[in-house]
Amino acid sequence: QYYTKGLERGDYYLDGQELPGMWGGKGSRMLGLSGEVTQNDYFALCDNQHPQTGEQLTPRMKDNRRVGYDFTLSAPKSVSALYELTGDERILSVFHDAVDNLMRDAETEMKTRLRANGANEDAVTGNMTWARFTHFTARPVDGLPDPHLHSHVFVFNVTHDGKEWKAGQFGDLKRDAPNLEAKFDAWLSHGLNALGYGTERRGLSFEIAGVDQA
């Protein structure tokens, strides 16, 4: 959908309200992927194919296989509004740094299932293959989009165990989602503080100090 509905710039994504997808993760580099995401490479991975050779990646090829997982990381509302109102590109840079730091941290916990020689356990692989898509607005209400800086980081269901590509085990990462979100908030708030933007705790997250709800 990122290359069909999303990139048609229909009722959700408006002109100038999205950036090119970017590859990330050690797995991407192992597959020869870097820089901007292209449709051919993205679709190849969706179809469980090596983007360079076209060969099948993971051994199992079921019709109902899980293609991947969407990690959605969002800036607090005041950060989204501040970025739209000021055009301070440093805010976007700090946001992307926080996203990338979070994903690299999650990558160290990436696992796959080992079943060889009677084994049935999860083993850490430490590599992921993801595509990061950043958007600036939420779905419009009554035709008006709302500022909403967020990234969809689509992690493909592949990881290399040192011998071959296999499906990943995401259970522990899903379980640790609250901890990962807290780390993301910490990186983002520290980055904004370094730019001179004060922050204050609100609920489980934070907002820019001095920006009230109205």
PDB file of C-alpha atoms in Angstrom, residues 16-188:
ATOM      1  CA  GLY A  16       4.773  17.590  -0.040  1.00  0.00           C
ATOM      2  CA  GLN A  17       3.494  15.604   2.934  1.00  0.00           C
ATOM      3  CA  GLU A  18       5.775  12.585   2.611  1.00  0.00           C
ATOM      4  CA  LEU A  19       9.437  11.737   2.106  1.00  0.00           C
ATOM      5  CA  PRO A  20      11.060   8.946   0.078  1.00  0.00           C
ATOM      6  CA  GLY A  21      11.360   5.679   1.978  1.00  0.00           C
ATOM      7  CA  MET A  22      14.852   4.882   3.278  1.00  0.00           C
ATOM      8  CA  TRP A  23      16.459   1.477   3.828  1.00  0.00           C
ATOM      9  CA  GLY A  24      17.892   0.608   7.223  1.00  0.00           C
ATOM     10  CA  GLY A  25      19.295  -2.300   9.175  1.00  0.00           C
ATOM     11  CA  LYS A  26      22.201  -4.707   8.840  1.00  0.00           C
ATOM     12  CA  GLY A  27      20.020  -7.076   6.832  1.00  0.00           C
ATOM     13  CA  SER A  28      19.414  -4.385   4.208  1.00  0.00           C
ATOM     14  CA  ARG A  29      23.158  -3.926   3.742  1.00  0.00           C
ATOM     15  CA  MET A  30      23.599  -7.697   3.453  1.00  0.00           C
ATOM     16  CA  LEU A  31      21.022  -7.625   0.644  1.00  0.00           C
ATOM     17  CA  GLY A  32      22.762  -4.733  -1.116  1.00  0.00           C
ATOM     18  CA  LEU A  33      20.079  -2.199  -0.178  1.00  0.00           C
ATOM     19  CA  SER A  34      20.869   1.359   0.910  1.00  0.00           C
ATOM     20  CA  GLY A  35      19.550   4.876   0.429  1.00  0.00           C
ATOM     21  CA  GLU A  36      16.092   5.449  -1.019  1.00  0.00           C
ATOM     22  CA  VAL A  37      13.615   2.585  -1.232  1.00  0.00           C
ATOM     23  CA  THR A  38      12.626   1.609  -4.775  1.00  0.00           C
ATOM     24  CA  GLN A  39       9.384  -0.077  -5.699  1.00  0.00           C
ATOM     25  CA  ASN A  40      11.092  -3.071  -7.334  1.00  0.00           C
ATOM     26  CA  ASP A  41      13.256  -3.841  -4.295  1.00  0.00           C
ATOM     27  CA  TYR A  42      10.386  -3.336  -1.870  1.00  0.00           C
ATOM     28  CA  PHE A  43       8.025  -5.580  -3.817  1.00  0.00           C
ATOM     29  CA  ALA A  44      10.728  -8.248  -4.199  1.00  0.00           C
ATOM     30  CA  LEU A  45      11.051  -8.515  -0.424  1.00  0.00           C
ATOM     31  CA  CYS A  46       7.265  -8.562  -0.064  1.00  0.00           C
ATOM     32  CA  ASP A  47       7.338 -11.612  -2.353  1.00  0.00           C
ATOM     33  CA  ASN A  48      10.164 -13.241  -0.340  1.00  0.00           C
ATOM     34  CA  GLN A  49      12.687 -12.730  -3.152  1.00  0.00           C
ATOM     35  CA  HIS A  50      16.291 -11.538  -2.991  1.00  0.00           C
ATOM     36  CA  PRO A  51      16.162  -8.024  -4.521  1.00  0.00           C
ATOM     37  CA  GLN A  52      19.427  -8.563  -6.411  1.00  0.00           C
ATOM     38  CA  THR A  53      19.098 -12.150  -7.665  1.00  0.00           C
ATOM     39  CA  GLY A  54      15.361 -12.836  -7.570  1.00  0.00           C
ATOM     40  CA  GLU A  55      15.990 -16.072  -5.663  1.00  0.00           C
ATOM     41  CA  GLN A  56      13.617 -17.134  -2.879  1.00  0.00           C
ATOM     42  CA  LEU A  57      14.917 -15.855   0.453  1.00  0.00           C
ATOM     43  CA  THR A  58      13.441 -17.925   3.296  1.00  0.00           C
ATOM     44  CA  PRO A  59      12.865 -21.691   2.855  1.00  0.00           C
ATOM     45  CA  ARG A  60       9.172 -21.622   3.713  1.00  0.00           C
ATOM     46  CA  MET A  61       6.793 -20.034   1.220  1.00  0.00           C
ATOM     47  CA  LYS A  62       3.211 -20.183   2.482  1.00  0.00           C
ATOM     48  CA  ASP A  63       0.318 -18.327   0.904  1.00  0.00           C
ATOM     49  CA  ASN A  64      -0.539 -16.757   4.259  1.00  0.00           C
ATOM     50  CA  ARG A  65       3.060 -15.956   5.272  1.00  0.00           C
ATOM     51  CA  ARG A  66       3.565 -12.821   7.328  1.00  0.00           C
ATOM     52  CA  VAL A  67       5.396 -10.312   5.133  1.00  0.00           C
ATOM     53  CA  GLY A  68       6.580  -8.148   8.019  1.00  0.00           C
ATOM     54  CA  TYR A  69       5.709  -5.873  10.909  1.00  0.00           C
ATOM     55  CA  ASP A  70       4.968  -2.145  10.975  1.00  0.00           C
ATOM     56  CA  PHE A  71       6.738  -0.261  13.782  1.00  0.00           C
ATOM     57  CA  THR A  72       4.963   3.125  13.998  1.00  0.00           C
ATOM     58  CA  LEU A  73       6.840   5.866  15.850  1.00  0.00           C
ATOM     59  CA  SER A  74       5.125   9.210  16.430  1.00  0.00           C
ATOM     60  CA  ALA A  75       6.253  12.589  17.727  1.00  0.00           C
ATOM     61  CA  PRO A  76       4.134  14.206  20.452  1.00  0.00           C
ATOM     62  CA  LYS A  77       1.489  16.598  19.105  1.00  0.00           C
ATOM     63  CA  SER A  78       3.320  19.750  20.214  1.00  0.00           C
ATOM     64  CA  VAL A  79       6.458  18.604  18.351  1.00  0.00           C
ATOM     65  CA  SER A  80       4.430  18.011  15.179  1.00  0.00           C
ATOM     66  CA  ALA A  81       2.799  21.437  15.462  1.00  0.00           C
ATOM     67  CA  LEU A  82       6.102  23.165  16.203  1.00  0.00           C
ATOM     68  CA  TYR A  83       7.750  21.594  13.163  1.00  0.00           C
ATOM     69  CA  GLU A  84       4.890  22.644  10.868  1.00  0.00           C
ATOM     70  CA  LEU A  85       4.747  26.189  12.229  1.00  0.00           C
ATOM     71  CA  THR A  86       8.479  26.911  12.330  1.00  0.00           C
ATOM     72  CA  GLY A  87       9.844  24.807   9.479  1.00  0.00           C
ATOM     73  CA  ASP A  88      12.870  24.056  11.659  1.00  0.00           C
ATOM     74  CA  GLU A  89      14.413  21.129   9.785  1.00  0.00           C
ATOM     75  CA  ARG A  90      16.569  20.323  12.800  1.00  0.00           C
ATOM     76  CA  ILE A  91      13.414  18.967  14.466  1.00  0.00           C
ATOM     77  CA  LEU A  92      12.962  16.487  11.623  1.00  0.00           C
ATOM     78  CA  SER A  93      16.626  15.519  11.831  1.00  0.00           C
ATOM     79  CA  VAL A  94      16.360  14.864  15.585  1.00  0.00           C
ATOM     80  CA  PHE A  95      13.167  12.881  15.020  1.00  0.00           C
ATOM     81  CA  HIS A  96      14.866  10.659  12.413  1.00  0.00           C
ATOM     82  CA  ASP A  97      17.861  10.188  14.715  1.00  0.00           C
ATOM     83  CA  ALA A  98      15.516   8.968  17.458  1.00  0.00           C
ATOM     84  CA  VAL A  99      13.753   6.590  15.038  1.00  0.00           C
ATOM     85  CA  ASP A 100      17.050   5.200  13.750  1.00  0.00           C
ATOM     86  CA  ASN A 101      18.482   4.830  17.269  1.00  0.00           C
ATOM     87  CA  LEU A 102      15.378   2.957  18.377  1.00  0.00           C
ATOM     88  CA  MET A 103      15.476   0.596  15.394  1.00  0.00           C
ATOM     89  CA  ARG A 104      19.182  -0.131  15.838  1.00  0.00           C
ATOM     90  CA  ASP A 105      18.486  -0.914  19.479  1.00  0.00           C
ATOM     91  CA  ALA A 106      15.609  -3.228  18.527  1.00  0.00           C
ATOM     92  CA  GLU A 107      17.786  -4.868  15.888  1.00  0.00           C
ATOM     93  CA  THR A 108      20.162  -6.211  18.545  1.00  0.00           C
ATOM     94  CA  GLU A 109      17.231  -8.278  19.889  1.00  0.00           C
ATOM     95  CA  MET A 110      16.159  -9.740  16.527  1.00  0.00           C
ATOM     96  CA  LYS A 111      15.741 -13.514  16.699  1.00  0.00           C
ATOM     97  CA  THR A 112      14.867 -16.548  14.592  1.00  0.00           C
ATOM     98  CA  ARG A 113      13.619 -20.029  15.464  1.00  0.00           C
ATOM     99  CA  LEU A 114      16.131 -22.894  15.498  1.00  0.00           C
ATOM    100  CA  ARG A 115      14.699 -26.342  14.769  1.00  0.00           C
ATOM    101  CA  ALA A 116      17.739 -28.282  13.531  1.00  0.00           C
ATOM    102  CA  ASN A 117      18.951 -31.447  15.279  1.00  0.00           C
ATOM    103  CA  GLY A 118      15.978 -31.622  17.595  1.00  0.00           C
ATOM    104  CA  ALA A 119      16.325 -28.018  18.759  1.00  0.00           C
ATOM    105  CA  ASN A 120      13.256 -25.805  19.152  1.00  0.00           C
ATOM    106  CA  GLU A 121      14.425 -22.490  20.517  1.00  0.00           C
ATOM    107  CA  ASP A 122      14.941 -18.852  19.552  1.00  0.00           C
ATOM    108  CA  ALA A 123      18.418 -17.562  18.742  1.00  0.00           C
ATOM    109  CA  VAL A 124      19.568 -13.942  18.417  1.00  0.00           C
ATOM    110  CA  THR A 125      20.598 -12.976  14.872  1.00  0.00           C
ATOM    111  CA  GLY A 126      21.093  -9.235  15.450  1.00  0.00           C
ATOM    112  CA  ASN A 127      20.082  -8.150  11.941  1.00  0.00           C
ATOM    113  CA  MET A 128      16.935  -6.633  10.447  1.00  0.00           C
ATOM    114  CA  THR A 129      15.791  -5.368   7.074  1.00  0.00           C
ATOM    115  CA  TRP A 130      13.511  -2.345   7.215  1.00  0.00           C
ATOM    116  CA  ALA A 131      12.103   0.490   5.120  1.00  0.00           C
ATOM    117  CA  ARG A 132      11.370   3.783   6.899  1.00  0.00           C
ATOM    118  CA  PHE A 133       8.536   5.979   5.606  1.00  0.00           C
ATOM    119  CA  THR A 134       7.991   9.387   7.220  1.00  0.00           C
ATOM    120  CA  HIS A 135       4.728  11.352   7.006  1.00  0.00           C
ATOM    121  CA  PHE A 136       3.745  14.755   8.357  1.00  0.00           C
ATOM    122  CA  THR A 137      -0.042  14.634   8.625  1.00  0.00           C
ATOM    123  CA  ALA A 138      -2.775  12.461  10.052  1.00  0.00           C
ATOM    124  CA  ARG A 139      -5.811  11.402   8.054  1.00  0.00           C
ATOM    125  CA  PRO A 140      -7.854  14.544   7.267  1.00  0.00           C
ATOM    126  CA  VAL A 141     -11.039  15.266   9.201  1.00  0.00           C
ATOM    127  CA  ASP A 142     -13.623  17.236   7.222  1.00  0.00           C
ATOM    128  CA  GLY A 143     -10.973  17.719   4.537  1.00  0.00           C
ATOM    129  CA  LEU A 144      -8.372  19.247   6.870  1.00  0.00           C
ATOM    130  CA  PRO A 145      -5.177  17.303   7.649  1.00  0.00           C
ATOM    131  CA  ASP A 146      -3.788  17.494  11.175  1.00  0.00           C
ATOM    132  CA  PRO A 147      -0.033  17.897  11.818  1.00  0.00           C
ATOM    133  CA  HIS A 148       1.268  14.476  12.826  1.00  0.00           C
ATOM    134  CA  LEU A 149       4.985  13.754  12.392  1.00  0.00           C
ATOM    135  CA  HIS A 150       5.417   9.979  12.361  1.00  0.00           C
ATOM    136  CA  SER A 151       7.393   7.185  10.736  1.00  0.00           C
ATOM    137  CA  HIS A 152       6.189   3.782   9.619  1.00  0.00           C
ATOM    138  CA  VAL A 153       9.203   1.475   9.852  1.00  0.00           C
ATOM    139  CA  PHE A 154       8.243  -1.667   7.983  1.00  0.00           C
ATOM    140  CA  VAL A 155      10.455  -4.550   9.133  1.00  0.00           C
ATOM    141  CA  PHE A 156      10.464  -7.446   6.698  1.00  0.00           C
ATOM    142  CA  ASN A 157      10.028 -10.925   8.112  1.00  0.00           C
ATOM    143  CA  VAL A 158      13.556 -12.035   7.203  1.00  0.00           C
ATOM    144  CA  THR A 159      16.777 -12.318   9.181  1.00  0.00           C
ATOM    145  CA  HIS A 160      20.099 -14.070   8.537  1.00  0.00           C
ATOM    146  CA  ASP A 161      21.270 -16.670  11.053  1.00  0.00           C
ATOM    147  CA  GLY A 162      24.838 -16.816   9.733  1.00  0.00           C
ATOM    148  CA  LYS A 163      24.031 -19.574   7.260  1.00  0.00           C
ATOM    149  CA  GLU A 164      20.763 -18.683   5.564  1.00  0.00           C
ATOM    150  CA  TRP A 165      17.801 -16.301   5.561  1.00  0.00           C
ATOM    151  CA  LYS A 166      14.939 -17.292   7.849  1.00  0.00           C
ATOM    152  CA  ALA A 167      11.702 -15.844   9.166  1.00  0.00           C
ATOM    153  CA  GLY A 168      12.131 -13.667  12.229  1.00  0.00           C
ATOM    154  CA  GLN A 169      10.743 -14.122  15.718  1.00  0.00           C
ATOM    155  CA  PHE A 170       9.115 -10.845  16.788  1.00  0.00           C
ATOM    156  CA  GLY A 171       7.349 -11.982  19.963  1.00  0.00           C
ATOM    157  CA  ASP A 172       9.875 -10.531  22.414  1.00  0.00           C
ATOM    158  CA  LEU A 173      10.002  -7.223  20.533  1.00  0.00           C
ATOM    159  CA  LYS A 174       6.214  -6.928  20.644  1.00  0.00           C
ATOM    160  CA  ARG A 175       6.283  -7.722  24.358  1.00  0.00           C
ATOM    161  CA  ASP A 176       8.923  -5.019  24.935  1.00  0.00           C
ATOM    162  CA  ALA A 177       6.992  -2.355  22.977  1.00  0.00           C
ATOM    163  CA  PRO A 178       6.373  -0.089  26.027  1.00  0.00           C
ATOM    164  CA  ASN A 179      10.081  -0.111  26.888  1.00  0.00           C
ATOM    165  CA  LEU A 180      11.024   0.633  23.284  1.00  0.00           C
ATOM    166  CA  GLU A 181       8.556   3.526  23.165  1.00  0.00           C
ATOM    167  CA  ALA A 182      10.061   4.968  26.346  1.00  0.00           C
ATOM    168  CA  LYS A 183      13.549   4.797  24.814  1.00  0.00           C
ATOM    169  CA  PHE A 184      12.288   6.552  21.687  1.00  0.00           C
ATOM    170  CA  ASP A 185      10.756   9.354  23.752  1.00  0.00           C
ATOM    171  CA  ALA A 186      14.004   9.740  25.701  1.00  0.00           C
ATOM    172  CA  TRP A 187      16.137  10.038  22.549  1.00  0.00           C
ATOM    173  CA  LEU A 188      13.689  12.489  20.981  1.00  0.00           C
TER     174      LEU A 188
END
